[in-house]
PDB file of C-alpha atoms and ligand atoms in Angstrom:
ATOM      1  CA  MET A 807     125.231 -19.152  13.310  1.00  0.00           C
ATOM      2  CA  LYS A 808     128.344 -19.829  15.293  1.00  0.00           C
ATOM      3  CA  ILE A 809     129.236 -23.515  15.388  1.00  0.00           C
ATOM      4  CA  ILE A 810     131.443 -24.931  18.124  1.00  0.00           C
ATOM      5  CA  LYS A 811     132.564 -28.444  17.254  1.00  0.00           C
ATOM      6  CA  VAL A 812     133.430 -30.568  20.269  1.00  0.00           C
ATOM      7  CA  LYS A 813     134.649 -34.121  20.638  1.00  0.00           C
ATOM      8  CA  ASP A 814     131.778 -35.744  22.453  1.00  0.00           C
ATOM      9  CA  TYR A 815     128.785 -35.385  24.756  1.00  0.00           C
ATOM     10  CA  ASP A 816     130.897 -34.535  27.814  1.00  0.00           C
ATOM     11  CA  GLU A 817     132.747 -31.776  26.022  1.00  0.00           C
ATOM     12  CA  MET A 818     129.438 -30.431  24.700  1.00  0.00           C
ATOM     13  CA  SER A 819     128.165 -30.282  28.272  1.00  0.00           C
ATOM     14  CA  THR A 820     131.243 -28.567  29.738  1.00  0.00           C
ATOM     15  CA  THR A 821     131.372 -26.052  26.877  1.00  0.00           C
ATOM     16  CA  ALA A 822     127.695 -25.211  27.338  1.00  0.00           C
ATOM     17  CA  CYS A 823     128.221 -24.913  31.086  1.00  0.00           C
ATOM     18  CA  GLU A 824     131.095 -22.461  30.623  1.00  0.00           C
ATOM     19  CA  LEU A 825     128.974 -20.321  28.319  1.00  0.00           C
ATOM     20  CA  MET A 826     126.036 -20.348  30.713  1.00  0.00           C
ATOM     21  CA  VAL A 827     128.136 -19.577  33.783  1.00  0.00           C
ATOM     22  CA  ASP A 828     129.708 -16.659  31.935  1.00  0.00           C
ATOM     23  CA  ARG A 829     126.235 -15.204  31.263  1.00  0.00           C
ATOM     24  CA  ILE A 830     125.166 -15.839  34.864  1.00  0.00           C
ATOM     25  CA  LYS A 831     128.199 -13.893  36.042  1.00  0.00           C
ATOM     26  CA  THR A 832     127.981 -11.029  33.565  1.00  0.00           C
ATOM     27  CA  ILE A 833     124.225 -10.382  33.275  1.00  0.00           C
ATOM     28  CA  LYS A 834     122.721  -8.655  36.308  1.00  0.00           C
ATOM     29  CA  ASN A 835     119.529 -10.654  36.805  1.00  0.00           C
ATOM     30  CA  PRO A 836     119.873 -13.339  34.161  1.00  0.00           C
ATOM     31  CA  VAL A 837     116.822 -15.001  32.679  1.00  0.00           C
ATOM     32  CA  LEU A 838     117.581 -18.430  31.291  1.00  0.00           C
ATOM     33  CA  GLY A 839     115.387 -20.510  29.011  1.00  0.00           C
ATOM     34  CA  LEU A 840     115.812 -24.197  29.780  1.00  0.00           C
ATOM     35  CA  ALA A 841     115.145 -27.397  27.880  1.00  0.00           C
ATOM     36  CA  THR A 842     114.489 -30.995  28.846  1.00  0.00           C
ATOM     37  CA  GLY A 843     115.323 -34.258  27.089  1.00  0.00           C
ATOM     38  CA  SER A 844     118.519 -36.300  27.333  1.00  0.00           C
ATOM     39  CA  THR A 845     120.715 -33.684  25.690  1.00  0.00           C
ATOM     40  CA  PRO A 846     120.963 -31.037  28.451  1.00  0.00           C
ATOM     41  CA  ILE A 847     121.351 -33.496  31.356  1.00  0.00           C
ATOM     42  CA  GLY A 848     125.166 -33.275  31.193  1.00  0.00           C
ATOM     43  CA  LEU A 849     124.966 -29.475  31.159  1.00  0.00           C
ATOM     44  CA  TYR A 850     122.807 -29.548  34.297  1.00  0.00           C
ATOM     45  CA  GLU A 851     125.251 -31.927  36.008  1.00  0.00           C
ATOM     46  CA  GLN A 852     128.080 -29.544  35.168  1.00  0.00           C
ATOM     47  CA  LEU A 853     126.135 -26.565  36.494  1.00  0.00           C
ATOM     48  CA  ILE A 854     125.575 -28.404  39.781  1.00  0.00           C
ATOM     49  CA  GLU A 855     129.306 -29.180  39.959  1.00  0.00           C
ATOM     50  CA  THR A 856     130.152 -25.540  39.299  1.00  0.00           C
ATOM     51  CA  TYR A 857     127.746 -24.456  42.013  1.00  0.00           C
ATOM     52  CA  LYS A 858     129.349 -26.854  44.495  1.00  0.00           C
ATOM     53  CA  GLN A 859     133.010 -26.417  43.556  1.00  0.00           C
ATOM     54  CA  ASP A 860     133.225 -22.824  42.402  1.00  0.00           C
ATOM     55  CA  HIS A 861     130.365 -21.397  44.460  1.00  0.00           C
ATOM     56  CA  VAL A 862     128.612 -19.886  41.455  1.00  0.00           C
ATOM     57  CA  SER A 863     125.287 -18.685  42.821  1.00  0.00           C
ATOM     58  CA  PHE A 864     121.914 -18.973  41.087  1.00  0.00           C
ATOM     59  CA  LYS A 865     120.150 -16.677  43.568  1.00  0.00           C
ATOM     60  CA  ASN A 866     119.618 -13.945  40.974  1.00  0.00           C
ATOM     61  CA  VAL A 867     118.717 -16.332  38.162  1.00  0.00           C
ATOM     62  CA  THR A 868     115.199 -16.762  36.782  1.00  0.00           C
ATOM     63  CA  THR A 869     114.408 -19.708  34.531  1.00  0.00           C
ATOM     64  CA  PHE A 870     111.640 -20.500  32.073  1.00  0.00           C
ATOM     65  CA  ASN A 871     111.275 -23.990  30.719  1.00  0.00           C
ATOM     66  CA  LEU A 872     110.210 -24.477  27.150  1.00  0.00           C
ATOM     67  CA  ASP A 873     107.408 -26.951  27.551  1.00  0.00           C
ATOM     68  CA  GLU A 874     105.392 -29.412  29.596  1.00  0.00           C
ATOM     69  CA  TYR A 875     103.214 -32.427  28.863  1.00  0.00           C
ATOM     70  CA  ILE A 876      99.510 -31.872  29.232  1.00  0.00           C
ATOM     71  CA  GLY A 877      97.978 -34.007  31.961  1.00  0.00           C
ATOM     72  CA  LEU A 878     101.156 -34.510  33.983  1.00  0.00           C
ATOM     73  CA  ALA A 879     101.356 -32.682  37.310  1.00  0.00           C
ATOM     74  CA  LYS A 880     104.688 -31.520  38.703  1.00  0.00           C
ATOM     75  CA  ASP A 881     104.895 -34.458  41.109  1.00  0.00           C
ATOM     76  CA  ASN A 882     104.578 -36.938  38.218  1.00  0.00           C
ATOM     77  CA  PRO A 883     108.059 -38.394  37.579  1.00  0.00           C
ATOM     78  CA  ASN A 884     107.504 -38.110  33.815  1.00  0.00           C
ATOM     79  CA  SER A 885     106.614 -34.438  33.914  1.00  0.00           C
ATOM     80  CA  TYR A 886     109.212 -31.947  32.759  1.00  0.00           C
ATOM     81  CA  HIS A 887     108.708 -30.040  35.985  1.00  0.00           C
ATOM     82  CA  PHE A 888     109.767 -33.112  37.979  1.00  0.00           C
ATOM     83  CA  PHE A 889     112.695 -33.639  35.592  1.00  0.00           C
ATOM     84  CA  MET A 890     113.966 -30.108  36.169  1.00  0.00           C
ATOM     85  CA  SER A 891     113.654 -30.371  39.961  1.00  0.00           C
ATOM     86  CA  GLU A 892     115.547 -33.661  39.961  1.00  0.00           C
ATOM     87  CA  LYS A 893     118.207 -32.789  37.412  1.00  0.00           C
ATOM     88  CA  LEU A 894     118.915 -29.208  38.454  1.00  0.00           C
ATOM     89  CA  PHE A 895     116.711 -27.095  40.691  1.00  0.00           C
ATOM     90  CA  ASN A 896     116.937 -29.259  43.842  1.00  0.00           C
ATOM     91  CA  HIS A 897     120.732 -29.145  43.769  1.00  0.00           C
ATOM     92  CA  ILE A 898     121.466 -25.412  43.417  1.00  0.00           C
ATOM     93  CA  ASP A 899     120.561 -22.265  45.353  1.00  0.00           C
ATOM     94  CA  ILE A 900     117.947 -21.007  42.883  1.00  0.00           C
ATOM     95  CA  SER A 901     114.678 -19.691  44.426  1.00  0.00           C
ATOM     96  CA  PRO A 902     111.882 -22.132  43.534  1.00  0.00           C
ATOM     97  CA  GLU A 903     109.559 -19.191  42.817  1.00  0.00           C
ATOM     98  CA  LYS A 904     111.941 -18.073  40.064  1.00  0.00           C
ATOM     99  CA  THR A 905     111.805 -21.410  38.220  1.00  0.00           C
ATOM    100  CA  TYR A 906     108.905 -21.334  35.801  1.00  0.00           C
ATOM    101  CA  VAL A 907     107.609 -24.413  33.989  1.00  0.00           C
ATOM    102  CA  PRO A 908     104.255 -24.356  32.188  1.00  0.00           C
ATOM    103  CA  ASN A 909     101.529 -26.046  34.231  1.00  0.00           C
ATOM    104  CA  GLY A 910     100.306 -29.055  32.255  1.00  0.00           C
ATOM    105  CA  VAL A 911      97.317 -29.565  34.551  1.00  0.00           C
ATOM    106  CA  ALA A 912      96.033 -25.980  34.660  1.00  0.00           C
ATOM    107  CA  SER A 913      92.228 -25.853  34.637  1.00  0.00           C
ATOM    108  CA  ASP A 914      92.354 -23.371  31.762  1.00  0.00           C
ATOM    109  CA  LEU A 915      95.289 -24.399  29.578  1.00  0.00           C
ATOM    110  CA  LYS A 916      94.765 -21.685  26.969  1.00  0.00           C
ATOM    111  CA  GLN A 917      94.966 -19.087  29.717  1.00  0.00           C
ATOM    112  CA  GLU A 918      98.051 -20.809  31.140  1.00  0.00           C
ATOM    113  CA  ALA A 919      99.775 -20.356  27.773  1.00  0.00           C
ATOM    114  CA  VAL A 920      98.843 -16.655  27.620  1.00  0.00           C
ATOM    115  CA  ASP A 921      99.947 -16.105  31.231  1.00  0.00           C
ATOM    116  CA  TYR A 922     103.273 -17.839  30.571  1.00  0.00           C
ATOM    117  CA  GLU A 923     104.067 -15.410  27.780  1.00  0.00           C
ATOM    118  CA  ARG A 924     103.177 -12.492  30.047  1.00  0.00           C
ATOM    119  CA  LEU A 925     105.473 -13.788  32.770  1.00  0.00           C
ATOM    120  CA  ILE A 926     108.380 -13.978  30.343  1.00  0.00           C
ATOM    121  CA  GLN A 927     107.697 -10.433  29.217  1.00  0.00           C
ATOM    122  CA  LYS A 928     107.398  -9.242  32.814  1.00  0.00           C
ATOM    123  CA  GLU A 929     110.901 -10.583  33.420  1.00  0.00           C
ATOM    124  CA  ASN A 930     112.102  -8.637  30.372  1.00  0.00           C
ATOM    125  CA  GLY A 931     112.490 -11.623  28.089  1.00  0.00           C
ATOM    126  CA  ILE A 932     115.024 -14.421  27.955  1.00  0.00           C
ATOM    127  CA  ASP A 933     118.737 -13.638  27.921  1.00  0.00           C
ATOM    128  CA  LEU A 934     119.973 -17.097  27.031  1.00  0.00           C
ATOM    129  CA  GLN A 935     117.776 -19.852  25.629  1.00  0.00           C
ATOM    130  CA  VAL A 936     119.014 -23.442  25.688  1.00  0.00           C
ATOM    131  CA  LEU A 937     117.576 -25.713  23.022  1.00  0.00           C
ATOM    132  CA  GLY A 938     117.777 -29.375  22.124  1.00  0.00           C
ATOM    133  CA  LEU A 939     116.887 -30.698  18.696  1.00  0.00           C
ATOM    134  CA  GLY A 940     114.215 -33.242  17.825  1.00  0.00           C
ATOM    135  CA  THR A 941     115.165 -35.755  15.150  1.00  0.00           C
ATOM    136  CA  ASN A 942     112.250 -34.388  13.099  1.00  0.00           C
ATOM    137  CA  GLY A 943     113.532 -30.846  13.525  1.00  0.00           C
ATOM    138  CA  HIS A 944     111.268 -29.847  16.378  1.00  0.00           C
ATOM    139  CA  ILE A 945     112.388 -27.263  18.899  1.00  0.00           C
ATOM    140  CA  ALA A 946     110.607 -27.388  22.247  1.00  0.00           C
ATOM    141  CA  PHE A 947     107.412 -29.157  21.150  1.00  0.00           C
ATOM    142  CA  ASN A 948     106.977 -27.194  17.933  1.00  0.00           C
ATOM    143  CA  GLU A 949     106.486 -29.964  15.426  1.00  0.00           C
ATOM    144  CA  PRO A 950     107.022 -29.780  11.649  1.00  0.00           C
ATOM    145  CA  GLY A 951     104.345 -27.580  10.094  1.00  0.00           C
ATOM    146  CA  THR A 952     104.159 -25.184  13.069  1.00  0.00           C
ATOM    147  CA  LYS A 953     103.892 -21.551  11.985  1.00  0.00           C
ATOM    148  CA  PHE A 954     107.051 -19.534  12.569  1.00  0.00           C
ATOM    149  CA  SER A 955     104.718 -16.911  14.076  1.00  0.00           C
ATOM    150  CA  SER A 956     103.504 -19.315  16.783  1.00  0.00           C
ATOM    151  CA  ARG A 957     103.355 -18.202  20.397  1.00  0.00           C
ATOM    152  CA  THR A 958     103.068 -20.305  23.555  1.00  0.00           C
ATOM    153  CA  ASP A 959     100.143 -22.658  23.045  1.00  0.00           C
ATOM    154  CA  ILE A 960      98.653 -26.123  23.365  1.00  0.00           C
ATOM    155  CA  VAL A 961      99.936 -28.447  20.667  1.00  0.00           C
ATOM    156  CA  ASP A 962      99.559 -32.009  19.430  1.00  0.00           C
ATOM    157  CA  LEU A 963     102.706 -34.111  19.388  1.00  0.00           C
ATOM    158  CA  ALA A 964     103.878 -35.802  16.203  1.00  0.00           C
ATOM    159  CA  GLN A 965     104.011 -39.582  16.079  1.00  0.00           C
ATOM    160  CA  ALA A 966     107.822 -39.384  15.708  1.00  0.00           C
ATOM    161  CA  THR A 967     107.985 -37.491  18.996  1.00  0.00           C
ATOM    162  CA  LEU A 968     105.705 -39.947  20.782  1.00  0.00           C
ATOM    163  CA  ASP A 969     107.935 -42.782  19.521  1.00  0.00           C
ATOM    164  CA  ALA A 970     111.144 -40.991  20.510  1.00  0.00           C
ATOM    165  CA  ASN A 971     109.909 -40.113  23.999  1.00  0.00           C
ATOM    166  CA  ALA A 972     108.326 -43.494  24.711  1.00  0.00           C
ATOM    167  CA  ARG A 973     111.661 -44.574  26.196  1.00  0.00           C
ATOM    168  CA  PHE A 974     110.899 -42.541  29.303  1.00  0.00           C
ATOM    169  CA  PHE A 975     107.506 -44.199  29.882  1.00  0.00           C
ATOM    170  CA  ASP A 976     106.422 -47.780  30.725  1.00  0.00           C
ATOM    171  CA  SER A 977     104.566 -48.001  27.422  1.00  0.00           C
ATOM    172  CA  ILE A 978     103.926 -45.769  24.430  1.00  0.00           C
ATOM    173  CA  ASP A 979     100.247 -45.533  25.413  1.00  0.00           C
ATOM    174  CA  GLU A 980     101.303 -43.555  28.459  1.00  0.00           C
ATOM    175  CA  VAL A 981     103.072 -40.825  26.489  1.00  0.00           C
ATOM    176  CA  PRO A 982     100.865 -37.714  26.577  1.00  0.00           C
ATOM    177  CA  THR A 983      99.759 -36.716  23.101  1.00  0.00           C
ATOM    178  CA  GLN A 984      99.626 -32.995  23.807  1.00  0.00           C
ATOM    179  CA  ALA A 985     101.855 -30.405  25.392  1.00  0.00           C
ATOM    180  CA  VAL A 986     101.960 -26.746  26.257  1.00  0.00           C
ATOM    181  CA  THR A 987     104.992 -25.267  24.553  1.00  0.00           C
ATOM    182  CA  MET A 988     106.612 -21.914  23.964  1.00  0.00           C
ATOM    183  CA  GLY A 989     106.037 -20.972  20.340  1.00  0.00           C
ATOM    184  CA  ILE A 990     108.671 -20.497  17.691  1.00  0.00           C
ATOM    185  CA  GLU A 991     108.326 -16.731  17.741  1.00  0.00           C
ATOM    186  CA  SER A 992     108.539 -16.758  21.542  1.00  0.00           C
ATOM    187  CA  ILE A 993     111.761 -18.782  21.370  1.00  0.00           C
ATOM    188  CA  MET A 994     113.224 -16.542  18.669  1.00  0.00           C
ATOM    189  CA  GLU A 995     112.768 -13.533  20.972  1.00  0.00           C
ATOM    190  CA  GLY A 996     115.499 -14.917  23.217  1.00  0.00           C
ATOM    191  CA  ARG A 997     118.445 -12.524  22.977  1.00  0.00           C
ATOM    192  CA  GLU A 998     120.874 -15.422  22.657  1.00  0.00           C
ATOM    193  CA  ILE A 999     120.246 -19.050  21.775  1.00  0.00           C
ATOM    194  CA  VAL A1000     122.467 -22.051  22.351  1.00  0.00           C
ATOM    195  CA  LEU A1001     121.524 -25.243  20.548  1.00  0.00           C
ATOM    196  CA  LEU A1002     123.008 -28.465  21.938  1.00  0.00           C
ATOM    197  CA  VAL A1003     123.310 -31.468  19.669  1.00  0.00           C
ATOM    198  CA  SER A1004     125.010 -34.787  20.297  1.00  0.00           C
ATOM    199  CA  GLY A1005     125.238 -38.127  18.541  1.00  0.00           C
ATOM    200  CA  GLU A1006     124.928 -39.671  15.143  1.00  0.00           C
ATOM    201  CA  GLY A1007     121.175 -39.954  15.478  1.00  0.00           C
ATOM    202  CA  LYS A1008     120.912 -36.164  15.222  1.00  0.00           C
ATOM    203  CA  ALA A1009     123.310 -35.741  12.275  1.00  0.00           C
ATOM    204  CA  GLU A1010     120.626 -35.559   9.600  1.00  0.00           C
ATOM    205  CA  ALA A1011     118.531 -33.126  11.645  1.00  0.00           C
ATOM    206  CA  LEU A1012     121.556 -30.930  12.363  1.00  0.00           C
ATOM    207  CA  LYS A1013     122.450 -30.848   8.680  1.00  0.00           C
ATOM    208  CA  SER A1014     118.964 -29.557   7.840  1.00  0.00           C
ATOM    209  CA  THR A1015     119.162 -27.058  10.699  1.00  0.00           C
ATOM    210  CA  ILE A1016     122.407 -25.548   9.438  1.00  0.00           C
ATOM    211  CA  ASN A1017     122.240 -25.975   5.666  1.00  0.00           C
ATOM    212  CA  GLY A1018     118.643 -26.792   4.850  1.00  0.00           C
ATOM    213  CA  GLU A1019     115.926 -24.548   3.480  1.00  0.00           C
ATOM    214  CA  VAL A1020     114.324 -22.265   6.081  1.00  0.00           C
ATOM    215  CA  THR A1021     110.890 -23.806   6.159  1.00  0.00           C
ATOM    216  CA  GLU A1022     108.065 -24.443   8.613  1.00  0.00           C
ATOM    217  CA  ASP A1023     108.373 -28.097   7.634  1.00  0.00           C
ATOM    218  CA  PHE A1024     111.617 -28.137   9.600  1.00  0.00           C
ATOM    219  CA  PRO A1025     111.158 -25.837  12.627  1.00  0.00           C
ATOM    220  CA  ALA A1026     114.829 -25.658  13.701  1.00  0.00           C
ATOM    221  CA  SER A1027     115.763 -24.148  10.318  1.00  0.00           C
ATOM    222  CA  ILE A1028     114.387 -20.806  11.594  1.00  0.00           C
ATOM    223  CA  LEU A1029     117.490 -20.555  13.778  1.00  0.00           C
ATOM    224  CA  GLN A1030     119.449 -19.603  10.647  1.00  0.00           C
ATOM    225  CA  THR A1031     117.674 -16.238  10.817  1.00  0.00           C
ATOM    226  CA  HIS A1032     118.483 -15.462  14.472  1.00  0.00           C
ATOM    227  CA  GLN A1033     121.277 -12.945  15.080  1.00  0.00           C
ATOM    228  CA  ASN A1034     122.905 -14.673  18.048  1.00  0.00           C
ATOM    229  CA  VAL A1035     122.864 -18.457  17.860  1.00  0.00           C
ATOM    230  CA  THR A1036     125.648 -20.759  18.984  1.00  0.00           C
ATOM    231  CA  ILE A1037     125.466 -24.424  18.122  1.00  0.00           C
ATOM    232  CA  ILE A1038     127.532 -26.665  20.359  1.00  0.00           C
ATOM    233  CA  ALA A1039     127.638 -30.051  18.671  1.00  0.00           C
ATOM    234  CA  ASP A1040     129.871 -33.087  18.829  1.00  0.00           C
ATOM    235  CA  GLU A1041     131.730 -34.740  15.968  1.00  0.00           C
ATOM    236  CA  ALA A1042     129.088 -37.433  15.529  1.00  0.00           C
ATOM    237  CA  ALA A1043     126.278 -34.887  15.229  1.00  0.00           C
ATOM    238  CA  LEU A1044     128.324 -32.830  12.779  1.00  0.00           C
ATOM    239  CA  SER A1045     129.398 -35.841  10.724  1.00  0.00           C
ATOM    240  CA  LEU A1046     127.206 -34.862   7.737  1.00  0.00           C
ATOM    241  CA  ILE A1047     128.369 -31.254   7.570  1.00  0.00           C
TER     242      ILE A1047
HETATM  243  C1  GLP B 900     111.798 -33.421  23.446  1.00  0.00           C
HETATM  244  C2  GLP B 900     111.685 -31.971  23.993  1.00  0.00           C
HETATM  245  C3  GLP B 900     112.636 -31.063  23.304  1.00  0.00           C
HETATM  246  C4  GLP B 900     113.973 -31.759  23.166  1.00  0.00           C
HETATM  247  C5  GLP B 900     113.858 -32.860  22.162  1.00  0.00           C
HETATM  248  C6  GLP B 900     115.109 -33.703  22.016  1.00  0.00           C
HETATM  249  O1  GLP B 900     110.607 -33.921  22.984  1.00  0.00           O
HETATM  250  N1  GLP B 900     110.383 -31.411  23.986  1.00  0.00           N
HETATM  251  O2  GLP B 900     112.745 -29.842  24.022  1.00  0.00           O
HETATM  252  O3  GLP B 900     114.946 -30.857  22.722  1.00  0.00           O
HETATM  253  O4  GLP B 900     112.711 -33.636  22.371  1.00  0.00           O
HETATM  254  O5  GLP B 900     115.248 -34.584  23.068  1.00  0.00           O
HETATM  255  P1  GLP B 900     116.573 -35.373  23.396  1.00  0.00           P
HETATM  256  O6  GLP B 900     117.531 -34.371  23.944  1.00  0.00           O
HETATM  257  O7  GLP B 900     116.181 -36.385  24.431  1.00  0.00           O
HETATM  258  O8  GLP B 900     117.045 -35.971  22.141  1.00  0.00           O
END
């Protein structure tokens, strides 16, 4: 694992943006794996800036998002699809038909998960996968206890995740309890992974990610076994290392 220590959230975002723009420029038809949550918002803002100022084009870029809440349609402001449109897609020249997010209201959700995997494979896999880190070690919505061999599927969310994500909803009762998420094995197939981590609240989780035992009880620990992972983390997040 390569660890890039940065000062703060803003520097994490600009560093991640530089890395991503480099891959967009050097890979012919880049396929990016994207994450939601608070962590990558600064990266997306930087990408929009780069598009506007430096005229970096996203026309040849395809994106796959990691996950989506079950029961939330793409026009629901709490859906991850809506989040991505608002925070990134609506502000750059990417083709909407090249921005894939799992459909959380598909009539056959199991089939949706299978089809999502096929789509990724059809695009030749993911060149660069962006990840955030759950305080309980989850990556995407793969909660502690998830098999490392998991593929894209329907999952139940842990109570810690419901609590953590309640801040985006009017009340905790509104937080969906299930999601469709790329599996751990699906994520690990990304040719390159960049994990973004910011803030003291993630320090314990980052410590386990980097130095802890590789165990299904702490999903992010699997990243220790990937050949091409870069962690971009700020001083606060790295304070226990
Ligand atoms: C969410 C998402 C993850 C994200 C994580 C951390 O539940 N499913 O993909 O990485 O939790 O979120 P945040 O960046 O807001 O701390």
